[in-house]
Amino acid sequence: MKIVMKLVSFVIAFVSVAMFTSCAESKKTETVVADTTEVKNEEPQMVIRYIDEDSLLAKYNLAKDINEAMLRRSNQFDSEQQRRARDIQKLASDIETKYKSNGYLTQESFNADNNKLAKMQSDAENYMARLQRDIQNEMIQNQIQLNDSINNFLKTYCKEKGFNAVLRKNATFYIDAKYEVTAEVVEGLNKRYNKVEKK
């Protein structure tokens, strides 16, 4: 009986030690998890700001100058198209009037004027297509220049301010207005921009 009691006491002691050890291990695991969580929380948070692109393009002097230049080119295209259309219309009208009044003495002279009209139309179409290509290429180059200017400024600006990202406002569903940096960016861009006068 004494042996049984000793054995029971031994088992109880063993179970107690085992339970204590298990709890201690559990606490260690919890501590490790807690420590890991703390390490994760110590990672720096991402700092994001945003720009209202419409406002930036309306206030950035380079963007305004490009817009004005493109407006002038568009007006030039329209004026040239109208001028050539008037010249073609006038020649066509002159040919018709001359034909109706029996002004053409030979078929050859009538054909010569019609060939002149066809060449004028062809030259006008070719010229206008070339002018349109030139304007489109200029627009592409201006867009590249504008994007490069903004991107280069933002790289420096973000590094100085400690920002990880600057988003476009219209690329987000919602962003708090306190994170907007448009005015600051426009001011920095305009300080850095030196208008080059075209000769």
PDB file of C-alpha atoms in Angstrom:
ATOM      1  CA  MET A   1       0.000   0.000   0.000  1.00  0.00           C
ATOM      2  CA  LYS A   2       2.871   2.318   0.827  1.00  0.00           C
ATOM      3  CA  ILE A   3       4.376   1.539  -2.542  1.00  0.00           C
ATOM      4  CA  VAL A   4       1.110   2.424  -4.281  1.00  0.00           C
ATOM      5  CA  MET A   5       0.923   5.716  -2.329  1.00  0.00           C
ATOM      6  CA  LYS A   6       4.478   6.548  -3.248  1.00  0.00           C
ATOM      7  CA  LEU A   7       3.739   5.713  -6.875  1.00  0.00           C
ATOM      8  CA  VAL A   8       0.596   7.917  -6.870  1.00  0.00           C
ATOM      9  CA  SER A   9       2.573  10.745  -5.224  1.00  0.00           C
ATOM     10  CA  PHE A  10       5.269  10.320  -7.818  1.00  0.00           C
ATOM     11  CA  VAL A  11       2.754  10.401 -10.680  1.00  0.00           C
ATOM     12  CA  ILE A  12       1.046  13.508  -9.238  1.00  0.00           C
ATOM     13  CA  ALA A  13       4.413  15.197  -8.848  1.00  0.00           C
ATOM     14  CA  PHE A  14       5.389  14.209 -12.387  1.00  0.00           C
ATOM     15  CA  VAL A  15       2.082  15.467 -13.815  1.00  0.00           C
ATOM     16  CA  SER A  16       2.453  18.736 -11.872  1.00  0.00           C
ATOM     17  CA  VAL A  17       5.975  19.230 -13.180  1.00  0.00           C
ATOM     18  CA  ALA A  18       4.835  18.368 -16.700  1.00  0.00           C
ATOM     19  CA  MET A  19       1.917  20.825 -16.489  1.00  0.00           C
ATOM     20  CA  PHE A  20       4.163  23.570 -15.135  1.00  0.00           C
ATOM     21  CA  THR A  21       6.696  22.933 -17.886  1.00  0.00           C
ATOM     22  CA  SER A  22       3.940  22.953 -20.506  1.00  0.00           C
ATOM     23  CA  CYS A  23       2.581  26.274 -19.215  1.00  0.00           C
ATOM     24  CA  ALA A  24       6.054  27.711 -19.155  1.00  0.00           C
ATOM     25  CA  GLU A  25       6.598  26.584 -22.764  1.00  0.00           C
ATOM     26  CA  SER A  26       3.213  28.046 -23.679  1.00  0.00           C
ATOM     27  CA  LYS A  27       4.166  31.361 -22.073  1.00  0.00           C
ATOM     28  CA  LYS A  28       7.480  31.293 -23.935  1.00  0.00           C
ATOM     29  CA  THR A  29       5.606  30.733 -27.206  1.00  0.00           C
ATOM     30  CA  GLU A  30       3.234  33.573 -26.396  1.00  0.00           C
ATOM     31  CA  THR A  31       6.203  35.775 -25.573  1.00  0.00           C
ATOM     32  CA  VAL A  32       7.863  34.859 -28.859  1.00  0.00           C
ATOM     33  CA  VAL A  33       4.635  35.593 -30.753  1.00  0.00           C
ATOM     34  CA  ALA A  34       4.258  38.862 -28.883  1.00  0.00           C
ATOM     35  CA  ASP A  35       7.891  39.716 -29.587  1.00  0.00           C
ATOM     36  CA  THR A  36       7.427  38.915 -33.270  1.00  0.00           C
ATOM     37  CA  THR A  37       4.353  41.113 -33.359  1.00  0.00           C
ATOM     38  CA  GLU A  38       6.289  43.917 -31.757  1.00  0.00           C
ATOM     39  CA  VAL A  39       9.046  43.535 -34.372  1.00  0.00           C
ATOM     40  CA  LYS A  40       6.446  43.686 -37.131  1.00  0.00           C
ATOM     41  CA  ASN A  41       4.929  46.812 -35.608  1.00  0.00           C
ATOM     42  CA  GLU A  42       8.359  48.423 -35.527  1.00  0.00           C
ATOM     43  CA  GLU A  43       8.573  48.331 -39.341  1.00  0.00           C
ATOM     44  CA  PRO A  44       8.163  51.826 -40.790  1.00  0.00           C
ATOM     45  CA  GLN A  45       4.721  52.697 -42.125  1.00  0.00           C
ATOM     46  CA  MET A  46       4.323  53.671 -45.765  1.00  0.00           C
ATOM     47  CA  VAL A  47       3.923  57.441 -46.160  1.00  0.00           C
ATOM     48  CA  ILE A  48       1.611  58.359 -49.037  1.00  0.00           C
ATOM     49  CA  ARG A  49       0.481  61.713 -50.388  1.00  0.00           C
ATOM     50  CA  TYR A  50      -1.568  62.677 -53.438  1.00  0.00           C
ATOM     51  CA  ILE A  51      -1.805  65.311 -56.144  1.00  0.00           C
ATOM     52  CA  ASP A  52      -4.843  66.697 -57.932  1.00  0.00           C
ATOM     53  CA  GLU A  53      -3.474  66.352 -61.462  1.00  0.00           C
ATOM     54  CA  ASP A  54      -6.017  68.727 -63.058  1.00  0.00           C
ATOM     55  CA  SER A  55      -5.062  71.459 -60.617  1.00  0.00           C
ATOM     56  CA  LEU A  56      -1.343  70.790 -61.122  1.00  0.00           C
ATOM     57  CA  LEU A  57      -1.642  71.032 -64.926  1.00  0.00           C
ATOM     58  CA  ALA A  58      -3.698  74.224 -64.643  1.00  0.00           C
ATOM     59  CA  LYS A  59      -1.105  75.918 -62.403  1.00  0.00           C
ATOM     60  CA  TYR A  60       2.277  74.495 -63.503  1.00  0.00           C
ATOM     61  CA  ASN A  61       3.862  77.066 -65.840  1.00  0.00           C
ATOM     62  CA  LEU A  62       5.448  74.469 -68.129  1.00  0.00           C
ATOM     63  CA  ALA A  63       2.058  72.773 -68.596  1.00  0.00           C
ATOM     64  CA  LYS A  64       0.432  76.151 -69.293  1.00  0.00           C
ATOM     65  CA  ASP A  65       3.126  77.051 -71.854  1.00  0.00           C
ATOM     66  CA  ILE A  66       2.749  73.675 -73.575  1.00  0.00           C
ATOM     67  CA  ASN A  67      -1.009  74.077 -73.656  1.00  0.00           C
ATOM     68  CA  GLU A  68      -0.708  77.548 -75.201  1.00  0.00           C
ATOM     69  CA  ALA A  69       1.808  76.283 -77.785  1.00  0.00           C
ATOM     70  CA  MET A  70      -0.498  73.406 -78.728  1.00  0.00           C
ATOM     71  CA  LEU A  71      -3.443  75.782 -79.005  1.00  0.00           C
ATOM     72  CA  ARG A  72      -1.413  77.981 -81.389  1.00  0.00           C
ATOM     73  CA  ARG A  73      -0.469  74.913 -83.460  1.00  0.00           C
ATOM     74  CA  SER A  74      -4.101  73.794 -83.570  1.00  0.00           C
ATOM     75  CA  ASN A  75      -5.164  77.266 -84.733  1.00  0.00           C
ATOM     76  CA  GLN A  76      -2.380  77.215 -87.333  1.00  0.00           C
ATOM     77  CA  PHE A  77      -3.665  73.854 -88.606  1.00  0.00           C
ATOM     78  CA  ASP A  78      -7.265  75.124 -88.812  1.00  0.00           C
ATOM     79  CA  SER A  79      -6.223  78.359 -90.569  1.00  0.00           C
ATOM     80  CA  GLU A  80      -4.083  76.515 -93.097  1.00  0.00           C
ATOM     81  CA  GLN A  81      -6.838  73.995 -93.780  1.00  0.00           C
ATOM     82  CA  GLN A  82      -9.372  76.794 -94.335  1.00  0.00           C
ATOM     83  CA  ARG A  83      -6.981  78.778 -96.570  1.00  0.00           C
ATOM     84  CA  ARG A  84      -6.262  75.788 -98.785  1.00  0.00           C
ATOM     85  CA  ALA A  85      -9.944  74.839 -98.945  1.00  0.00           C
ATOM     86  CA  ARG A  86     -10.765  78.408-100.071  1.00  0.00           C
ATOM     87  CA  ASP A  87      -8.047  78.302-102.773  1.00  0.00           C
ATOM     88  CA  ILE A  88      -9.335  74.956-104.042  1.00  0.00           C
ATOM     89  CA  GLN A  89     -12.942  76.155-103.970  1.00  0.00           C
ATOM     90  CA  LYS A  90     -12.007  79.330-105.863  1.00  0.00           C
ATOM     91  CA  LEU A  91     -10.183  77.426-108.596  1.00  0.00           C
ATOM     92  CA  ALA A  92     -13.043  74.928-108.912  1.00  0.00           C
ATOM     93  CA  SER A  93     -15.525  77.815-109.146  1.00  0.00           C
ATOM     94  CA  ASP A  94     -13.364  79.580-111.783  1.00  0.00           C
ATOM     95  CA  ILE A  95     -13.190  76.399-113.867  1.00  0.00           C
ATOM     96  CA  GLU A  96     -16.956  75.915-113.667  1.00  0.00           C
ATOM     97  CA  THR A  97     -17.667  79.553-114.603  1.00  0.00           C
ATOM     98  CA  LYS A  98     -15.228  79.420-117.523  1.00  0.00           C
ATOM     99  CA  TYR A  99     -16.729  76.119-118.709  1.00  0.00           C
ATOM    100  CA  LYS A 100     -20.322  77.427-118.547  1.00  0.00           C
ATOM    101  CA  SER A 101     -19.409  80.604-120.445  1.00  0.00           C
ATOM    102  CA  ASN A 102     -17.646  78.557-123.147  1.00  0.00           C
ATOM    103  CA  GLY A 103     -14.319  80.027-122.084  1.00  0.00           C
ATOM    104  CA  TYR A 104     -12.419  76.865-122.967  1.00  0.00           C
ATOM    105  CA  LEU A 105     -11.503  76.858-126.629  1.00  0.00           C
ATOM    106  CA  THR A 106      -9.995  73.361-126.493  1.00  0.00           C
ATOM    107  CA  GLN A 107     -10.459  70.181-124.488  1.00  0.00           C
ATOM    108  CA  GLU A 108      -6.755  70.323-123.630  1.00  0.00           C
ATOM    109  CA  SER A 109      -7.054  73.681-121.835  1.00  0.00           C
ATOM    110  CA  PHE A 110     -10.082  72.372-119.885  1.00  0.00           C
ATOM    111  CA  ASN A 111      -8.141  69.201-118.944  1.00  0.00           C
ATOM    112  CA  ALA A 112      -5.124  71.280-117.942  1.00  0.00           C
ATOM    113  CA  ASP A 113      -7.210  73.320-115.464  1.00  0.00           C
ATOM    114  CA  ASN A 114      -8.818  70.148-114.074  1.00  0.00           C
ATOM    115  CA  ASN A 115      -5.349  68.593-113.624  1.00  0.00           C
ATOM    116  CA  LYS A 116      -4.237  71.773-111.868  1.00  0.00           C
ATOM    117  CA  LEU A 117      -7.236  71.496-109.517  1.00  0.00           C
ATOM    118  CA  ALA A 118      -6.548  67.799-108.835  1.00  0.00           C
ATOM    119  CA  LYS A 119      -2.877  68.576-108.061  1.00  0.00           C
ATOM    120  CA  MET A 120      -3.884  71.434-105.763  1.00  0.00           C
ATOM    121  CA  GLN A 121      -6.220  69.079-103.871  1.00  0.00           C
ATOM    122  CA  SER A 122      -3.563  66.367-103.641  1.00  0.00           C
ATOM    123  CA  ASP A 123      -0.886  68.845-102.484  1.00  0.00           C
ATOM    124  CA  ALA A 124      -3.265  70.242 -99.860  1.00  0.00           C
ATOM    125  CA  GLU A 125      -4.099  66.759 -98.530  1.00  0.00           C
ATOM    126  CA  ASN A 126      -0.410  65.799 -98.346  1.00  0.00           C
ATOM    127  CA  TYR A 127       0.552  69.072 -96.679  1.00  0.00           C
ATOM    128  CA  MET A 128      -2.255  68.852 -94.121  1.00  0.00           C
ATOM    129  CA  ALA A 129      -1.395  65.217 -93.312  1.00  0.00           C
ATOM    130  CA  ARG A 130       2.275  66.183 -92.819  1.00  0.00           C
ATOM    131  CA  LEU A 131       1.322  69.176 -90.658  1.00  0.00           C
ATOM    132  CA  GLN A 132      -0.976  66.996 -88.563  1.00  0.00           C
ATOM    133  CA  ARG A 133       1.834  64.425 -88.048  1.00  0.00           C
ATOM    134  CA  ASP A 134       4.242  67.209 -87.037  1.00  0.00           C
ATOM    135  CA  ILE A 135       1.742  68.564 -84.508  1.00  0.00           C
ATOM    136  CA  GLN A 136       1.084  65.080 -83.086  1.00  0.00           C
ATOM    137  CA  ASN A 137       4.840  64.419 -82.751  1.00  0.00           C
ATOM    138  CA  GLU A 138       5.263  67.789 -81.048  1.00  0.00           C
ATOM    139  CA  MET A 139       2.439  66.927 -78.646  1.00  0.00           C
ATOM    140  CA  ILE A 140       4.088  63.590 -77.817  1.00  0.00           C
ATOM    141  CA  GLN A 141       7.460  65.268 -77.192  1.00  0.00           C
ATOM    142  CA  ASN A 142       5.803  67.928 -75.027  1.00  0.00           C
ATOM    143  CA  GLN A 143       3.987  65.239 -73.013  1.00  0.00           C
ATOM    144  CA  ILE A 144       7.265  63.378 -72.480  1.00  0.00           C
ATOM    145  CA  GLN A 145       8.967  66.614 -71.368  1.00  0.00           C
ATOM    146  CA  LEU A 146       6.106  67.416 -68.983  1.00  0.00           C
ATOM    147  CA  ASN A 147       6.041  63.907 -67.476  1.00  0.00           C
ATOM    148  CA  ASP A 148       9.838  63.859 -67.087  1.00  0.00           C
ATOM    149  CA  SER A 149       9.790  67.252 -65.389  1.00  0.00           C
ATOM    150  CA  ILE A 150       7.098  66.211 -62.897  1.00  0.00           C
ATOM    151  CA  ASN A 151       8.617  62.760 -62.234  1.00  0.00           C
ATOM    152  CA  ASN A 152      12.134  64.131 -61.707  1.00  0.00           C
ATOM    153  CA  PHE A 153      10.849  66.772 -59.317  1.00  0.00           C
ATOM    154  CA  LEU A 154       8.763  64.231 -57.380  1.00  0.00           C
ATOM    155  CA  LYS A 155      11.758  61.895 -56.906  1.00  0.00           C
ATOM    156  CA  THR A 156      13.701  64.664 -55.186  1.00  0.00           C
ATOM    157  CA  TYR A 157      10.652  66.030 -53.366  1.00  0.00           C
ATOM    158  CA  CYS A 158       9.651  62.615 -51.967  1.00  0.00           C
ATOM    159  CA  LYS A 159      13.192  61.896 -50.813  1.00  0.00           C
ATOM    160  CA  GLU A 160      13.372  65.237 -48.992  1.00  0.00           C
ATOM    161  CA  LYS A 161       9.931  64.817 -47.404  1.00  0.00           C
ATOM    162  CA  GLY A 162      10.283  61.112 -46.593  1.00  0.00           C
ATOM    163  CA  PHE A 163       7.296  60.097 -48.732  1.00  0.00           C
ATOM    164  CA  ASN A 164       7.131  56.587 -50.179  1.00  0.00           C
ATOM    165  CA  ALA A 165       4.535  57.388 -52.836  1.00  0.00           C
ATOM    166  CA  VAL A 166       2.616  60.235 -54.418  1.00  0.00           C
ATOM    167  CA  LEU A 167      -0.645  59.189 -56.078  1.00  0.00           C
ATOM    168  CA  ARG A 168      -2.965  60.865 -58.552  1.00  0.00           C
ATOM    169  CA  LYS A 169      -6.213  61.863 -56.867  1.00  0.00           C
ATOM    170  CA  ASN A 170      -8.299  60.456 -59.706  1.00  0.00           C
ATOM    171  CA  ALA A 171      -6.559  57.074 -59.288  1.00  0.00           C
ATOM    172  CA  THR A 172      -8.102  56.618 -55.835  1.00  0.00           C
ATOM    173  CA  PHE A 173     -11.665  55.977 -54.685  1.00  0.00           C
ATOM    174  CA  TYR A 174     -11.119  58.036 -51.554  1.00  0.00           C
ATOM    175  CA  ILE A 175      -8.216  59.788 -49.903  1.00  0.00           C
ATOM    176  CA  ASP A 176      -8.334  62.275 -47.044  1.00  0.00           C
ATOM    177  CA  ALA A 177      -7.741  65.868 -48.152  1.00  0.00           C
ATOM    178  CA  LYS A 178      -5.104  66.356 -45.444  1.00  0.00           C
ATOM    179  CA  TYR A 179      -2.725  64.211 -47.554  1.00  0.00           C
ATOM    180  CA  GLU A 180      -2.890  66.503 -50.618  1.00  0.00           C
ATOM    181  CA  VAL A 181       0.405  68.149 -51.615  1.00  0.00           C
ATOM    182  CA  THR A 182      -0.626  69.713 -54.949  1.00  0.00           C
ATOM    183  CA  ALA A 183       0.055  73.344 -53.975  1.00  0.00           C
ATOM    184  CA  GLU A 184       3.482  72.488 -52.558  1.00  0.00           C
ATOM    185  CA  VAL A 185       4.438  70.482 -55.663  1.00  0.00           C
ATOM    186  CA  VAL A 186       3.221  73.214 -58.048  1.00  0.00           C
ATOM    187  CA  GLU A 187       5.227  75.816 -56.112  1.00  0.00           C
ATOM    188  CA  GLY A 188       8.360  73.658 -56.297  1.00  0.00           C
ATOM    189  CA  LEU A 189       7.883  72.907 -60.003  1.00  0.00           C
ATOM    190  CA  ASN A 190       7.360  76.577 -60.863  1.00  0.00           C
ATOM    191  CA  LYS A 191      10.437  77.642 -58.874  1.00  0.00           C
ATOM    192  CA  ARG A 192      12.496  75.148 -60.836  1.00  0.00           C
ATOM    193  CA  TYR A 193      10.992  75.941 -64.264  1.00  0.00           C
ATOM    194  CA  ASN A 194      12.857  78.325 -66.541  1.00  0.00           C
ATOM    195  CA  LYS A 195      10.852  79.227 -69.604  1.00  0.00           C
ATOM    196  CA  VAL A 196      12.898  78.912 -72.784  1.00  0.00           C
ATOM    197  CA  GLU A 197      11.889  81.597 -75.238  1.00  0.00           C
ATOM    198  CA  LYS A 198      11.617  80.347 -78.818  1.00  0.00           C
ATOM    199  CA  LYS A 199      13.635  82.369 -81.309  1.00  0.00           C
TER     200      LYS A 199
END
